[in-house]
Amino acid sequence: MKWEIFTVALLLSSRVASFQVPFKLSSLFSNSAPQQQQRHYTAAAPDELPIDLLQYKEDIVIRISYANDEKLKKYILGANDISYSKWGRNNRLQTIDLQINADNLIRLLEEFPALQYEMMIDDLPQAIYETYPVDKQQAIAQDVDFHTTTEFFFREYRDLSTIDSWLNLLQATYPDVIKVEEIGQTFEHRKYNVVHFSVPSEDIDHQDKKTLVITGGVHAREWISVSSTLYVIYELIQLYESFPNSKVLTKLDFLFIPVSNPDGYEYTWTTDRLWRKNRQQTPVPNCFGIDIDHSYDYHWTKSSDWACGEEYSGETPFEAFESRIWDNYLNETNAHHVISGYIDLHSYSQEILYPYAYSCNQQPRDEENLLELAYGIARSIRLQSGQSYQVLPACIDKDADLLPDLGSGTSLDFMYHNRAYWAYQLKLRDTGGHGFLLPSKYIVPVGNEIFAAIKYFCSFILSDDR
Ligand SMILES: *[C@@H]1O[C@H](CO)[C@@H](O)[C@H](O)[C@H]1NC(C)=O
Ligand SMILES: [Zn+2]
């Protein structure tokens, strides 16, 4: 951490009368492995850079503690006129991570002089730079060996066209099992694809199989959720090759949406790595994007965030193209009759969230069982990788009791209430050292722990007749 530089910059600012440096770069970040050596972005020629990195030059990411300070918490989570971007939250530690520039941090400190914070990312453009691939793997040819290509594929995060070509190769290699289906088009006319994974079996009719739905990439910048969804598909294919008659495969169907926000995802590769929403037009001319996860029609309320904000819900439920496509698909296919489980992958903070998100006053219908499965998932992750994932109700994570609109309109609530028996939102690694900018060396370890979680999920729902 380059503390000195940052501190000096702040001390030089005439607006700081007295400034206390809140040290305590504690054990919080101790489980983040050392960074791979990579050159600094300022040493690269501008046309070698994936996007304009100087747009982040003024910003840092800090962790603020709001312990025992409801006023501060409400101020930071709600609408105010200091500009920053909310990253992750940790309810247990009572912290929130903010991306903010020095001027706005000073304004925040003026408002809350006793504010406690720690530096999380002091060189944001560099942390962003390091998440883009060193080895570009463009447009995978369709006549290459699937396994060799795939090993390479998971070394780095991949852009939309590379992901599409990998999925095509997957389908071409396993035509009996994999079917990629376009179920709609986004605002920017990209394909909205779902991936069916269904092993034909003699004794069970396809219609009678339970379906597990796994989605990633709802929030564009949460790249690890995209790679993990793809990795689970790959692990299932390997299971199929070794044990084609395993119960998980013969009794269950899978439906994956690896990139649930194609326009937003593409935008993170071409323009802004930290974009969250989709990219559709809003009532405000220069503001784009609806937060898809605030768009579902179950206890939907309009967000207090304005159209330019990162949690903008749209003006009406299902206004986001992607949520509407999905709802329409479920209506038309009747697929929901057999959806047993729904798992929506996000990042970061290592949490397993169960319904409801919109309010802590509504009990889920089967809380004991939901908890039992959630703790089983957490345990299977810990046995796989040693990582701990916290289990909690989504309303707590979203602070819906503090500001109700923060937890409304989620796909978690909608799917749980209307469509799926079991539903969870999983927030993947890490707990804050890298946040949304988890280095690519974690793609495989996180993929493995999430596959362990899915395997557990499968055996749980197969173990009885729910
Ligand atoms: C799906 O069906 C529900 C219930 O009939 C309806 O309210 C909703 O508008 C439908 N969704 C779409 C996208 O047509
Ligand atoms: Zn998310």
Tab-separated table of C-alpha atoms and ligand atoms in Angstrom:
chain	number	residue	atom	x	y	z
A	1	MET	CA	0.000	0.000	0.000
A	2	LYS	CA	1.406	3.356	-0.970
A	3	TRP	CA	0.219	5.172	2.094
A	4	GLU	CA	2.732	7.963	2.028
A	5	ILE	CA	1.810	9.256	-1.391
A	6	PHE	CA	-1.846	9.371	-0.559
A	7	THR	CA	-1.330	10.985	2.806
A	8	VAL	CA	0.946	13.632	1.368
A	9	ALA	CA	-1.575	14.417	-1.342
A	10	LEU	CA	-4.240	14.963	1.261
A	11	LEU	CA	-2.043	16.988	3.561
A	12	LEU	CA	-1.114	19.230	0.675
A	13	SER	CA	-4.726	19.987	0.056
A	14	SER	CA	-5.535	23.379	1.538
A	15	ARG	CA	-8.943	22.161	2.620
A	16	VAL	CA	-7.547	19.849	5.242
A	17	ALA	CA	-7.036	21.550	8.537
A	18	SER	CA	-6.133	18.561	10.600
A	19	PHE	CA	-6.124	15.092	9.242
A	20	GLN	CA	-5.748	11.940	11.202
A	21	VAL	CA	-4.420	8.986	9.355
A	22	PRO	CA	-6.484	6.037	10.499
A	23	PHE	CA	-4.004	3.220	10.350
A	24	LYS	CA	-4.985	-0.357	11.033
A	25	LEU	CA	-4.375	-2.205	7.810
A	26	SER	CA	-5.387	-5.233	9.666
A	27	SER	CA	-5.735	-8.906	9.140
A	28	LEU	CA	-8.776	-8.192	6.974
A	29	PHE	CA	-6.713	-8.565	3.862
A	30	SER	CA	-4.411	-11.296	5.008
A	31	ASN	CA	-5.938	-13.957	2.805
A	32	SER	CA	-5.271	-12.099	-0.418
A	33	ALA	CA	-2.317	-13.714	-2.164
A	34	PRO	CA	0.564	-11.562	-3.401
A	35	GLN	CA	-0.016	-9.853	-6.709
A	36	GLN	CA	1.539	-11.245	-9.852
A	37	GLN	CA	4.235	-8.954	-11.144
A	38	GLN	CA	2.857	-6.965	-14.025
A	39	ARG	CA	4.130	-3.778	-15.532
A	40	HIS	CA	2.559	-0.518	-14.540
A	41	TYR	CA	-0.108	0.857	-16.844
A	42	THR	CA	1.729	4.156	-17.180
A	43	ALA	CA	4.589	2.260	-18.832
A	44	ALA	CA	2.306	0.992	-21.597
A	45	ALA	CA	1.536	2.918	-24.762
A	46	PRO	CA	-2.001	4.346	-24.754
A	47	ASP	CA	-3.096	2.117	-27.632
A	48	GLU	CA	-1.965	-0.938	-25.675
A	49	LEU	CA	-4.411	-0.156	-22.876
A	50	PRO	CA	-7.753	-1.968	-22.941
A	51	ILE	CA	-9.742	1.136	-21.969
A	52	ASP	CA	-8.999	4.685	-20.863
A	53	LEU	CA	-7.516	4.078	-17.419
A	54	LEU	CA	-6.895	7.703	-16.602
A	55	GLN	CA	-10.623	8.088	-15.905
A	56	TYR	CA	-9.937	6.356	-12.541
A	57	LYS	CA	-6.773	8.284	-11.740
A	58	GLU	CA	-8.303	10.419	-8.985
A	59	ASP	CA	-10.118	7.582	-7.249
A	60	ILE	CA	-9.234	5.266	-4.397
A	61	VAL	CA	-11.222	2.534	-2.693
A	62	ILE	CA	-11.571	2.791	1.072
A	63	ARG	CA	-13.304	0.773	3.749
A	64	ILE	CA	-15.430	2.796	6.123
A	65	SER	CA	-16.577	1.566	9.483
A	66	TYR	CA	-20.094	2.595	10.458
A	67	ALA	CA	-20.193	0.553	13.635
A	68	ASN	CA	-22.664	2.029	16.107
A	69	ASP	CA	-23.259	5.043	13.900
A	70	GLU	CA	-26.711	4.784	12.324
A	71	LYS	CA	-26.562	8.356	11.115
A	72	LEU	CA	-23.398	7.731	9.145
A	73	LYS	CA	-24.714	4.469	7.786
A	74	LYS	CA	-27.963	5.993	6.611
A	75	TYR	CA	-26.131	8.941	5.105
A	76	ILE	CA	-23.736	6.764	3.139
A	77	LEU	CA	-26.313	4.262	1.937
A	78	GLY	CA	-28.923	6.844	1.075
A	79	ALA	CA	-28.979	9.699	-1.377
A	80	ASN	CA	-26.692	12.620	-0.563
A	81	ASP	CA	-24.758	15.102	-2.638
A	82	ILE	CA	-21.275	13.720	-2.129
A	83	SER	CA	-20.263	11.633	-5.100
A	84	TYR	CA	-18.848	8.137	-4.636
A	85	SER	CA	-19.607	4.637	-5.711
A	86	LYS	CA	-20.664	1.962	-3.241
A	87	TRP	CA	-18.770	-1.306	-3.535
A	88	GLY	CA	-19.221	-4.101	-1.006
A	89	ARG	CA	-20.668	-4.122	2.460
A	90	ASN	CA	-19.921	-6.329	5.420
A	91	ASN	CA	-22.779	-6.504	7.820
A	92	ARG	CA	-20.914	-8.427	10.478
A	93	LEU	CA	-17.971	-6.037	10.581
A	94	GLN	CA	-20.255	-3.070	9.880
A	95	THR	CA	-18.164	-1.736	7.070
A	96	ILE	CA	-18.816	-0.433	3.592
A	97	ASP	CA	-16.317	0.020	0.787
A	98	LEU	CA	-16.415	3.200	-1.249
A	99	GLN	CA	-14.743	4.270	-4.460
A	100	ILE	CA	-14.188	7.963	-3.973
A	101	ASN	CA	-11.847	10.765	-4.985
A	102	ALA	CA	-9.817	12.847	-2.569
A	103	ASP	CA	-12.078	15.913	-2.773
A	104	ASN	CA	-15.163	13.948	-1.921
A	105	LEU	CA	-13.387	12.092	0.847
A	106	ILE	CA	-12.517	15.442	2.369
A	107	ARG	CA	-16.155	16.519	2.141
A	108	LEU	CA	-17.190	13.288	3.833
A	109	LEU	CA	-14.629	13.902	6.567
A	110	GLU	CA	-15.981	17.400	7.051
A	111	GLU	CA	-19.450	15.938	7.496
A	112	PHE	CA	-18.243	13.143	9.793
A	113	PRO	CA	-14.981	14.210	11.451
A	114	ALA	CA	-14.670	10.993	13.454
A	115	LEU	CA	-14.932	8.808	10.361
A	116	GLN	CA	-12.831	5.646	10.532
A	117	TYR	CA	-11.519	4.247	7.294
A	118	GLU	CA	-8.821	2.079	5.769
A	119	MET	CA	-7.223	2.113	2.352
A	120	MET	CA	-8.276	-0.826	0.186
A	121	ILE	CA	-7.046	0.083	-3.286
A	122	ASP	CA	-4.746	3.058	-3.666
A	123	ASP	CA	-3.802	2.559	-7.322
A	124	LEU	CA	-7.182	1.910	-8.869
A	125	PRO	CA	-6.208	2.250	-12.564
A	126	GLN	CA	-3.479	-0.358	-12.063
A	127	ALA	CA	-5.781	-2.760	-10.208
A	128	ILE	CA	-8.222	-2.410	-13.105
A	129	TYR	CA	-5.507	-2.855	-15.723
A	130	GLU	CA	-4.426	-6.121	-14.145
A	131	THR	CA	-7.843	-7.723	-14.570
A	132	TYR	CA	-7.710	-7.579	-18.372
A	133	PRO	CA	-6.097	-10.583	-20.083
A	134	VAL	CA	-2.435	-10.636	-20.948
A	135	ASP	CA	-3.016	-13.468	-23.405
A	136	LYS	CA	-5.874	-12.403	-25.598
A	137	GLN	CA	-7.877	-15.341	-26.844
A	138	GLN	CA	-10.012	-13.981	-29.615
A	139	ALA	CA	-12.664	-15.855	-31.539
A	140	ILE	CA	-11.970	-19.487	-30.742
A	141	ALA	CA	-11.936	-21.554	-33.926
A	142	GLN	CA	-14.513	-24.315	-34.083
A	143	ASP	CA	-12.126	-27.075	-35.127
A	144	VAL	CA	-9.748	-26.966	-32.159
A	145	ASP	CA	-9.497	-29.437	-29.311
A	146	PHE	CA	-12.038	-28.531	-26.675
A	147	HIS	CA	-10.029	-29.421	-23.594
A	148	THR	CA	-6.778	-27.751	-24.617
A	149	THR	CA	-8.662	-24.618	-25.586
A	150	THR	CA	-10.631	-24.645	-22.383
A	151	GLU	CA	-7.579	-24.847	-20.171
A	152	PHE	CA	-6.322	-21.712	-21.851
A	153	PHE	CA	-9.777	-20.128	-21.734
A	154	PHE	CA	-9.948	-20.183	-17.929
A	155	ARG	CA	-6.544	-18.585	-17.419
A	156	GLU	CA	-7.972	-15.120	-17.860
A	157	TYR	CA	-11.290	-13.304	-17.877
A	158	ARG	CA	-12.793	-13.329	-21.372
A	159	ASP	CA	-14.814	-10.831	-23.343
A	160	LEU	CA	-18.256	-11.506	-24.751
A	161	SER	CA	-17.213	-12.642	-28.215
A	162	THR	CA	-14.641	-15.065	-26.784
A	163	ILE	CA	-17.239	-16.451	-24.389
A	164	ASP	CA	-19.717	-16.860	-27.243
A	165	SER	CA	-17.193	-18.707	-29.353
A	166	TRP	CA	-16.278	-20.975	-26.422
A	167	LEU	CA	-19.960	-21.783	-25.903
A	168	ASN	CA	-20.307	-22.568	-29.606
A	169	LEU	CA	-17.338	-24.912	-29.421
A	170	LEU	CA	-18.849	-26.528	-26.338
A	171	GLN	CA	-22.125	-27.077	-28.169
A	172	ALA	CA	-20.350	-28.431	-31.244
A	173	THR	CA	-18.318	-30.832	-29.098
A	174	TYR	CA	-21.260	-32.071	-26.995
A	175	PRO	CA	-24.330	-31.656	-29.223
A	176	ASP	CA	-26.350	-34.272	-27.310
A	177	VAL	CA	-25.991	-32.482	-24.025
A	178	ILE	CA	-25.510	-28.762	-24.657
A	179	LYS	CA	-27.884	-26.419	-26.373
A	180	VAL	CA	-27.244	-22.690	-26.551
A	181	GLU	CA	-30.530	-20.857	-27.085
A	182	GLU	CA	-31.117	-17.183	-27.822
A	183	ILE	CA	-34.227	-16.190	-25.888
A	184	GLY	CA	-34.264	-12.468	-26.632
A	185	GLN	CA	-32.286	-9.381	-27.528
A	186	THR	CA	-30.960	-6.612	-25.338
A	187	PHE	CA	-31.381	-2.863	-25.766
A	188	GLU	CA	-28.193	-2.788	-27.854
A	189	HIS	CA	-29.391	-5.803	-29.872
A	190	ARG	CA	-27.091	-8.361	-28.361
A	191	LYS	CA	-28.199	-11.960	-28.011
A	192	TYR	CA	-29.530	-12.953	-24.633
A	193	ASN	CA	-28.368	-16.563	-24.436
A	194	VAL	CA	-29.235	-19.391	-22.115
A	195	VAL	CA	-27.277	-22.638	-22.039
A	196	HIS	CA	-29.228	-25.854	-21.564
A	197	PHE	CA	-27.333	-28.751	-20.081
A	198	SER	CA	-29.401	-31.895	-20.213
A	199	VAL	CA	-28.153	-35.454	-20.351
A	200	PRO	CA	-30.667	-37.691	-22.102
A	201	SER	CA	-31.710	-40.509	-19.859
A	202	GLU	CA	-33.793	-43.564	-20.600
A	203	ASP	CA	-35.854	-43.887	-17.475
A	204	ILE	CA	-36.788	-40.264	-16.829
A	205	ASP	CA	-38.808	-38.101	-19.149
A	206	HIS	CA	-37.171	-34.752	-19.836
A	207	GLN	CA	-40.361	-33.015	-18.648
A	208	ASP	CA	-40.139	-34.635	-15.247
A	209	LYS	CA	-36.591	-33.698	-14.451
A	210	LYS	CA	-35.963	-31.032	-11.884
A	211	THR	CA	-34.141	-28.001	-13.209
A	212	LEU	CA	-31.394	-26.018	-11.569
A	213	VAL	CA	-30.931	-22.457	-12.849
A	214	ILE	CA	-27.550	-20.783	-12.381
A	215	THR	CA	-26.954	-17.208	-13.463
A	216	GLY	CA	-23.943	-14.897	-13.484
A	217	GLY	CA	-23.012	-11.431	-14.668
A	218	VAL	CA	-26.201	-9.581	-13.707
A	219	HIS	CA	-23.942	-6.791	-12.541
A	220	ALA	CA	-21.504	-6.067	-15.320
A	221	ARG	CA	-18.347	-5.510	-13.278
A	222	GLU	CA	-18.694	-8.752	-11.283
A	223	TRP	CA	-16.573	-10.733	-13.739
A	224	ILE	CA	-15.851	-13.607	-11.368
A	225	SER	CA	-19.563	-14.505	-11.440
A	226	VAL	CA	-19.382	-14.925	-15.220
A	227	SER	CA	-16.240	-17.048	-15.181
A	228	SER	CA	-17.620	-19.173	-12.324
A	229	THR	CA	-20.866	-19.914	-14.186
A	230	LEU	CA	-18.837	-21.005	-17.211
A	231	TYR	CA	-16.560	-23.053	-14.998
A	232	VAL	CA	-19.479	-24.946	-13.459
A	233	ILE	CA	-20.615	-25.870	-16.988
A	234	TYR	CA	-17.120	-27.148	-17.724
A	235	GLU	CA	-16.967	-29.205	-14.534
A	236	LEU	CA	-20.337	-30.755	-15.314
A	237	ILE	CA	-19.062	-31.699	-18.776
A	238	GLN	CA	-16.096	-33.391	-17.167
A	239	LEU	CA	-18.410	-35.233	-14.815
A	240	TYR	CA	-20.454	-36.302	-17.833
A	241	GLU	CA	-17.354	-37.647	-19.580
A	242	SER	CA	-16.274	-39.683	-16.562
A	243	PHE	CA	-19.632	-40.708	-15.079
A	244	PRO	CA	-22.393	-40.232	-17.648
A	245	ASN	CA	-24.836	-42.167	-15.472
A	246	SER	CA	-24.318	-40.204	-12.301
A	247	LYS	CA	-27.560	-39.239	-10.593
A	248	VAL	CA	-26.826	-35.537	-10.745
A	249	LEU	CA	-26.819	-35.744	-14.527
A	250	THR	CA	-29.620	-38.193	-15.149
A	251	LYS	CA	-32.098	-36.741	-12.679
A	252	LEU	CA	-31.446	-33.041	-13.113
A	253	ASP	CA	-31.470	-30.536	-15.944
A	254	PHE	CA	-29.415	-27.378	-15.809
A	255	LEU	CA	-30.031	-23.999	-17.279
A	256	PHE	CA	-27.216	-21.455	-17.228
A	257	ILE	CA	-27.130	-17.778	-18.051
A	258	PRO	CA	-23.403	-16.979	-17.886
A	259	VAL	CA	-23.795	-13.369	-19.022
A	260	SER	CA	-27.110	-12.021	-17.716
A	261	ASN	CA	-26.234	-8.469	-18.723
A	262	PRO	CA	-24.540	-8.665	-22.140
A	263	ASP	CA	-24.595	-4.916	-22.901
A	264	GLY	CA	-23.184	-4.015	-19.512
A	265	TYR	CA	-20.551	-6.733	-19.702
A	266	GLU	CA	-19.383	-5.570	-23.117
A	267	TYR	CA	-19.240	-2.016	-21.775
A	268	THR	CA	-16.854	-3.109	-19.012
A	269	TRP	CA	-14.513	-4.400	-21.729
A	270	THR	CA	-14.677	-1.364	-23.980
A	271	THR	CA	-15.323	1.660	-21.809
A	272	ASP	CA	-15.746	1.407	-18.047
A	273	ARG	CA	-14.502	-1.609	-16.074
A	274	LEU	CA	-16.622	-0.635	-13.077
A	275	TRP	CA	-20.003	-0.388	-14.808
A	276	ARG	CA	-22.822	-2.192	-12.962
A	277	LYS	CA	-26.191	-1.695	-14.723
A	278	ASN	CA	-27.414	-2.569	-18.204
A	279	ARG	CA	-27.116	0.095	-20.924
A	280	GLN	CA	-30.643	1.065	-21.870
A	281	GLN	CA	-31.936	4.607	-22.229
A	282	THR	CA	-33.502	6.243	-19.153
A	283	PRO	CA	-35.734	9.334	-18.949
A	284	VAL	CA	-32.608	11.426	-18.332
A	285	PRO	CA	-30.929	11.984	-21.721
A	286	ASN	CA	-27.326	11.348	-20.754
A	287	CYS	CA	-27.945	8.632	-18.204
A	288	PHE	CA	-27.988	5.014	-19.206
A	289	GLY	CA	-28.788	1.799	-17.499
A	290	ILE	CA	-31.194	0.108	-15.120
A	291	ASP	CA	-30.013	-2.087	-12.275
A	292	ILE	CA	-31.465	-5.385	-13.484
A	293	ASP	CA	-31.554	-6.696	-9.936
A	294	HIS	CA	-33.937	-3.917	-8.924
A	295	SER	CA	-36.237	-4.515	-11.839
A	296	TYR	CA	-38.151	-7.690	-10.964
A	297	ASP	CA	-41.841	-7.441	-10.200
A	298	TYR	CA	-42.027	-8.704	-6.685
A	299	HIS	CA	-42.449	-5.986	-4.073
A	300	TRP	CA	-40.945	-3.634	-6.592
A	301	THR	CA	-40.559	-0.041	-5.439
A	302	LYS	CA	-38.940	2.753	-7.325
A	303	SER	CA	-35.406	3.328	-6.146
A	304	SER	CA	-34.472	6.562	-4.453
A	305	ASP	CA	-31.432	6.456	-6.702
A	306	TRP	CA	-31.972	8.686	-9.733
A	307	ALA	CA	-31.596	7.520	-13.320
A	308	CYS	CA	-27.868	8.230	-13.342
A	309	GLY	CA	-27.363	6.257	-10.125
A	310	GLU	CA	-25.976	2.756	-9.894
A	311	GLU	CA	-29.046	1.225	-8.273
A	312	TYR	CA	-31.659	2.818	-10.502
A	313	SER	CA	-34.737	0.583	-10.675
A	314	GLY	CA	-36.341	2.071	-13.771
A	315	GLU	CA	-39.764	3.725	-13.667
A	316	THR	CA	-41.780	0.494	-13.757
A	317	PRO	CA	-41.154	-3.181	-12.923
A	318	PHE	CA	-39.648	-5.291	-15.693
A	319	GLU	CA	-38.540	-2.198	-17.565
A	320	ALA	CA	-35.044	-3.687	-17.828
A	321	PHE	CA	-34.850	-5.661	-21.064
A	322	GLU	CA	-33.071	-8.589	-19.428
A	323	SER	CA	-35.531	-9.142	-16.580
A	324	ARG	CA	-38.437	-8.943	-19.025
A	325	ILE	CA	-36.825	-11.422	-21.437
A	326	TRP	CA	-36.357	-13.868	-18.578
A	327	ASP	CA	-39.901	-13.486	-17.252
A	328	ASN	CA	-41.286	-13.880	-20.746
A	329	TYR	CA	-39.212	-16.992	-21.288
A	330	LEU	CA	-40.497	-18.526	-18.062
A	331	ASN	CA	-44.079	-17.684	-19.016
A	332	GLU	CA	-43.776	-19.139	-22.491
A	333	THR	CA	-41.904	-22.327	-21.709
A	334	ASN	CA	-43.619	-23.163	-18.448
A	335	ALA	CA	-40.106	-24.087	-17.364
A	336	HIS	CA	-40.874	-22.826	-13.898
A	337	HIS	CA	-43.027	-25.851	-13.189
A	338	VAL	CA	-39.863	-27.810	-12.730
A	339	ILE	CA	-37.388	-25.214	-11.484
A	340	SER	CA	-36.188	-26.624	-8.253
A	341	GLY	CA	-33.269	-24.350	-7.535
A	342	TYR	CA	-32.144	-20.888	-8.517
A	343	ILE	CA	-28.650	-19.631	-7.763
A	344	ASP	CA	-27.690	-16.122	-8.771
A	345	LEU	CA	-23.944	-15.471	-8.630
A	346	HIS	CA	-22.580	-12.041	-7.754
A	347	SER	CA	-19.495	-10.605	-6.111
A	348	TYR	CA	-17.987	-9.719	-3.717
A	349	SER	CA	-17.956	-10.454	0.066
A	350	GLN	CA	-18.285	-14.247	0.349
A	351	GLU	CA	-21.879	-14.517	1.387
A	352	ILE	CA	-24.777	-16.903	0.890
A	353	LEU	CA	-27.963	-14.860	0.916
A	354	TYR	CA	-31.430	-16.345	1.252
A	355	PRO	CA	-34.856	-14.713	0.748
A	356	TYR	CA	-36.288	-12.249	1.296
A	357	ALA	CA	-34.311	-9.235	0.198
A	358	TYR	CA	-37.045	-6.616	0.238
A	359	SER	CA	-37.955	-6.923	3.914
A	360	CYS	CA	-36.858	-8.706	7.058
A	361	ASN	CA	-40.461	-8.843	8.217
A	362	GLN	CA	-41.516	-11.473	5.750
A	363	GLN	CA	-40.548	-14.989	6.741
A	364	PRO	CA	-39.537	-17.261	3.906
A	365	ARG	CA	-41.893	-20.240	3.662
A	366	ASP	CA	-39.360	-22.831	4.685
A	367	GLU	CA	-36.677	-21.030	6.606
A	368	GLU	CA	-35.251	-24.039	8.427
A	369	ASN	CA	-34.668	-25.943	5.229
A	370	LEU	CA	-33.325	-22.897	3.427
A	371	LEU	CA	-30.836	-22.435	6.234
A	372	GLU	CA	-29.884	-26.079	6.322
A	373	LEU	CA	-29.057	-26.048	2.632
A	374	ALA	CA	-27.257	-22.701	2.888
A	375	TYR	CA	-25.008	-23.952	5.686
A	376	GLY	CA	-24.368	-27.123	3.719
A	377	ILE	CA	-23.250	-25.026	0.784
A	378	ALA	CA	-20.989	-22.953	3.024
A	379	ARG	CA	-19.513	-26.125	4.471
A	380	SER	CA	-18.841	-27.690	1.077
A	381	ILE	CA	-17.022	-24.532	0.005
A	382	ARG	CA	-14.924	-24.572	3.152
A	383	LEU	CA	-14.014	-28.223	2.645
A	384	GLN	CA	-13.036	-27.507	-0.964
A	385	SER	CA	-10.919	-24.415	-0.505
A	386	GLY	CA	-10.853	-23.365	3.130
A	387	GLN	CA	-12.755	-20.168	2.332
A	388	SER	CA	-15.540	-19.120	4.628
A	389	TYR	CA	-18.831	-17.828	3.276
A	390	GLN	CA	-21.262	-16.186	5.655
A	391	VAL	CA	-24.938	-17.212	5.598
A	392	LEU	CA	-27.468	-14.425	6.114
A	393	PRO	CA	-30.872	-13.216	4.964
A	394	ALA	CA	-30.643	-10.976	1.926
A	395	CYS	CA	-32.604	-8.192	3.638
A	396	ILE	CA	-29.765	-7.800	6.145
A	397	ASP	CA	-27.130	-7.663	3.431
A	398	LYS	CA	-29.138	-5.067	1.501
A	399	ASP	CA	-30.060	-3.077	4.614
A	400	ALA	CA	-33.695	-3.226	3.591
A	401	ASP	CA	-34.762	-2.445	7.154
A	402	LEU	CA	-32.900	0.856	6.953
A	403	LEU	CA	-34.001	1.945	3.476
A	404	PRO	CA	-36.677	-0.312	1.971
A	405	ASP	CA	-35.936	0.456	-1.670
A	406	LEU	CA	-32.411	-0.957	-1.347
A	407	GLY	CA	-33.695	-4.542	-1.298
A	408	SER	CA	-36.665	-4.363	-3.628
A	409	GLY	CA	-37.156	-5.908	-7.049
A	410	THR	CA	-34.449	-8.573	-6.806
A	411	SER	CA	-34.481	-11.689	-8.942
A	412	LEU	CA	-33.870	-13.640	-5.716
A	413	ASP	CA	-37.235	-12.643	-4.238
A	414	PHE	CA	-39.064	-12.933	-7.536
A	415	MET	CA	-37.737	-16.384	-8.312
A	416	TYR	CA	-38.226	-17.639	-4.783
A	417	HIS	CA	-41.756	-16.366	-4.532
A	418	ASN	CA	-43.032	-17.278	-7.995
A	419	ARG	CA	-40.807	-19.743	-9.723
A	420	ALA	CA	-38.298	-21.775	-7.775
A	421	TYR	CA	-38.450	-23.875	-4.651
A	422	TRP	CA	-34.929	-23.049	-3.479
A	423	ALA	CA	-33.308	-19.704	-4.200
A	424	TYR	CA	-30.044	-18.083	-3.186
A	425	GLN	CA	-27.808	-15.254	-4.139
A	426	LEU	CA	-24.127	-16.082	-3.710
A	427	LYS	CA	-21.586	-13.322	-3.429
A	428	LEU	CA	-18.236	-14.751	-4.415
A	429	ARG	CA	-14.699	-13.793	-3.439
A	430	ASP	CA	-13.072	-11.897	-2.054
A	431	THR	CA	-13.773	-10.100	1.236
A	432	GLY	CA	-12.272	-6.844	0.131
A	433	GLY	CA	-8.587	-6.943	-0.753
A	434	HIS	CA	-9.440	-6.729	-4.465
A	435	GLY	CA	-13.204	-6.312	-4.433
A	436	PHE	CA	-14.637	-6.340	-7.949
A	437	LEU	CA	-11.094	-6.494	-9.321
A	438	LEU	CA	-10.281	-10.048	-8.291
A	439	PRO	CA	-7.157	-11.125	-10.241
A	440	SER	CA	-7.592	-13.813	-12.881
A	441	LYS	CA	-5.475	-16.334	-10.973
A	442	TYR	CA	-8.546	-16.846	-8.772
A	443	ILE	CA	-10.818	-17.909	-11.642
A	444	VAL	CA	-10.105	-21.613	-11.224
A	445	PRO	CA	-10.032	-21.749	-7.393
A	446	VAL	CA	-13.328	-19.862	-7.160
A	447	GLY	CA	-14.787	-21.976	-9.974
A	448	ASN	CA	-13.854	-25.094	-8.040
A	449	GLU	CA	-15.391	-23.966	-4.788
A	450	ILE	CA	-18.615	-22.938	-6.538
A	451	PHE	CA	-18.765	-26.278	-8.306
A	452	ALA	CA	-18.418	-27.949	-4.908
A	453	ALA	CA	-21.343	-25.813	-3.751
A	454	ILE	CA	-23.460	-26.794	-6.772
A	455	LYS	CA	-22.670	-30.476	-6.299
A	456	TYR	CA	-23.840	-30.210	-2.707
A	457	PHE	CA	-26.965	-28.384	-3.822
A	458	CYS	CA	-27.732	-31.164	-6.303
A	459	SER	CA	-27.306	-33.985	-3.839
A	460	PHE	CA	-29.415	-32.118	-1.297
A	461	ILE	CA	-32.382	-31.666	-3.603
A	462	LEU	CA	-32.030	-35.233	-4.850
A	463	SER	CA	-31.910	-36.653	-1.354
A	464	ASP	CA	-35.632	-36.284	-0.783
A	465	ASP	CA	-38.800	-35.708	-2.695
A	466	ARG	CA	-39.344	-32.026	-2.348
B	1	LIG	C1	-45.835	-13.424	-17.305
B	1	LIG	O1	-47.055	-13.868	-16.699
B	1	LIG	C2	-47.544	-13.048	-15.641
B	1	LIG	C3	-48.743	-13.733	-15.015
B	1	LIG	O2	-49.672	-14.083	-15.977
B	1	LIG	C4	-47.853	-11.654	-16.181
B	1	LIG	O3	-48.304	-10.818	-15.145
B	1	LIG	C5	-46.579	-11.069	-16.812
B	1	LIG	O4	-46.853	-9.814	-17.379
B	1	LIG	C6	-46.009	-12.015	-17.869
B	1	LIG	N1	-44.725	-11.488	-18.317
B	1	LIG	C7	-44.472	-11.126	-19.575
B	1	LIG	C8	-43.127	-10.581	-19.860
B	1	LIG	O5	-45.279	-11.230	-20.463
B	2	ZN	ZN	-24.126	-7.981	-7.961
